[in-house]
Amino acid sequence: MIKHNLKEQRSNILEEMAEAALKVGRRANEISLMAVSKLHPYEEIHALYELGQTLFGENRVQETQQKFPIDRPEKMNVHLIGHLQSNKAKKALELFDCIDSVDSLKLARKLESLLDRPYPILLELKTAEEETKSGFPNEKELLHALDEIAAFKHLRVKGLMTIGPLECGERETRSAFNRLYTLYSQIEVRYPEMELDTLSMGMSSDFRWAIAEGSTLIRVGTKLFGQRIYG
Ligand SMILES: *Cc1c(COP(=O)(O)O)cnc(C)c1O
């Protein structure tokens, strides 16, 4: 029962992604789907994995630790997409394949100090005023931090992430995504040796607009799993 719904919902989303890409002259295979599995049980995550979904997003260290088995399948990639407190940095590095929500120089320094292997991260920019609590507050601060992070031995910046303004219209939402795209392009020029490949933007309600603005990774929860069960 669960499996059937997930299968249908996942293929609907993949179809919509392809349509949205085609509409703006992009290739469907330039864009990946992250299944945002916060507040959904491991049973469903594993069912999706068996359908070919390998990338998952979680927003809390503790929930991830409790929910996933220690020996999860090797190809099941789990990224952190929520704000990370420095005191949980060590645990996060053990649990996640990538931290997509690095939002301060302080956190980046902390992660770097704990590492003895290359480790991928994304930097998160805050592009909407009220709705999001995390993210570098503006481009200038992110670029300033990047000057230092770029020289780190272990952290590898793979790209950028943002949460667009929620419950806004097309124009405002797209303009937030366009800000991230612009910043990404600037970073590509400024740090040609950085191997950037990820522009993470777009969620259930706005991923079509994000794809039109250049997203390479959309993060979908509700539209895939249905409503999250709180509590
Ligand atoms: C929950 C969450 C999502 C998914 O949101 P939906 O609207 O359920 O698709 C995406 N990104 C982040 C950072 C989230 O916390």
Coordinates of N, CA, C and O and ligand atoms in Angstrom, one line a residue, residues 36 38 59 81-82 124 161 163 202-205 219-223 228, ligand 1:
V36 N 12.9 14.4 0.8 CA 13.1 14.9 2.1 C 12.2 14.1 3.1 O 11.0 14.2 3.1
K38 N 12.3 13.8 6.5 CA 12.1 14.2 7.9 C 10.6 13.8 8.4 O 9.7 14.1 7.6
N59 N 16.5 16.9 8.4 CA 16.9 18.2 8.9 C 17.3 18.2 10.4 O 17.7 19.3 10.9
I81 N 19.9 18.9 5.8 CA 19.4 20.2 5.2 C 18.9 21.2 6.2 O 18.3 22.2 5.8
G82 N 19.1 20.8 7.5 CA 18.6 21.8 8.5 C 19.8 22.4 9.2 O 20.9 21.9 9.1
E124 N 24.6 27.6 2.6 CA 23.2 28.0 2.4 C 23.1 29.5 2.5 O 23.7 30.1 3.4
M161 N 22.8 26.3 -1.5 CA 21.4 25.9 -1.2 C 20.6 27.1 -0.7 O 21.2 28.0 -0.1
I163 N 16.3 28.1 0.7 CA 14.9 27.9 0.8 C 14.3 29.2 0.3 O 14.5 30.3 0.9
G202 N 14.3 24.7 -4.6 CA 13.0 24.2 -5.0 C 12.5 23.1 -4.1 O 13.2 22.2 -3.8
M203 N 11.3 23.3 -3.6 CA 10.6 22.3 -2.8 C 9.3 21.9 -3.4 O 9.0 22.2 -4.6
S204 N 8.4 21.2 -2.7 CA 7.2 20.7 -3.3 C 6.4 21.8 -4.1 O 5.9 21.6 -5.2
S205 N 6.3 23.0 -3.5 CA 5.4 24.0 -4.0 C 6.1 24.8 -5.1 O 5.4 25.6 -5.8
R219 N 14.4 19.6 -3.6 CA 14.2 18.8 -2.3 C 12.7 18.7 -2.0 O 12.1 19.7 -1.7
V220 N 12.2 17.5 -2.2 CA 10.7 17.3 -2.1 C 10.3 16.4 -1.0 O 10.8 15.3 -0.9
G221 N 9.5 16.9 -0.1 CA 9.0 16.1 1.0 C 7.5 15.8 0.8 O 7.1 14.7 0.4
T222 N 6.7 16.8 1.1 CA 5.2 16.6 1.1 C 4.6 16.0 -0.2 O 3.8 15.1 -0.1
K223 N 5.1 16.4 -1.3 CA 4.6 15.9 -2.6 C 4.9 14.5 -2.9 O 4.3 13.8 -3.7
R228 N 3.5 15.4 6.6 CA 4.4 14.9 7.6 C 3.6 14.7 8.9 O 2.7 15.4 9.2
Ligands
LIG1 C1 11.1 20.2 4.8 C2 12.1 20.8 3.9 C3 11.9 20.6 2.5 C4 10.8 19.9 1.8 O1 9.6 20.7 1.9 P1 8.2 20.2 1.2 O2 7.5 21.5 1.1 O3 7.6 19.2 2.1 O4 8.6 19.6 -0.1 C5 12.9 21.1 1.7 N1 14.0 21.8 2.1 C6 14.2 21.9 3.5 C7 15.4 22.7 3.9 C8 13.2 21.5 4.4 O5 13.4 21.7 5.7

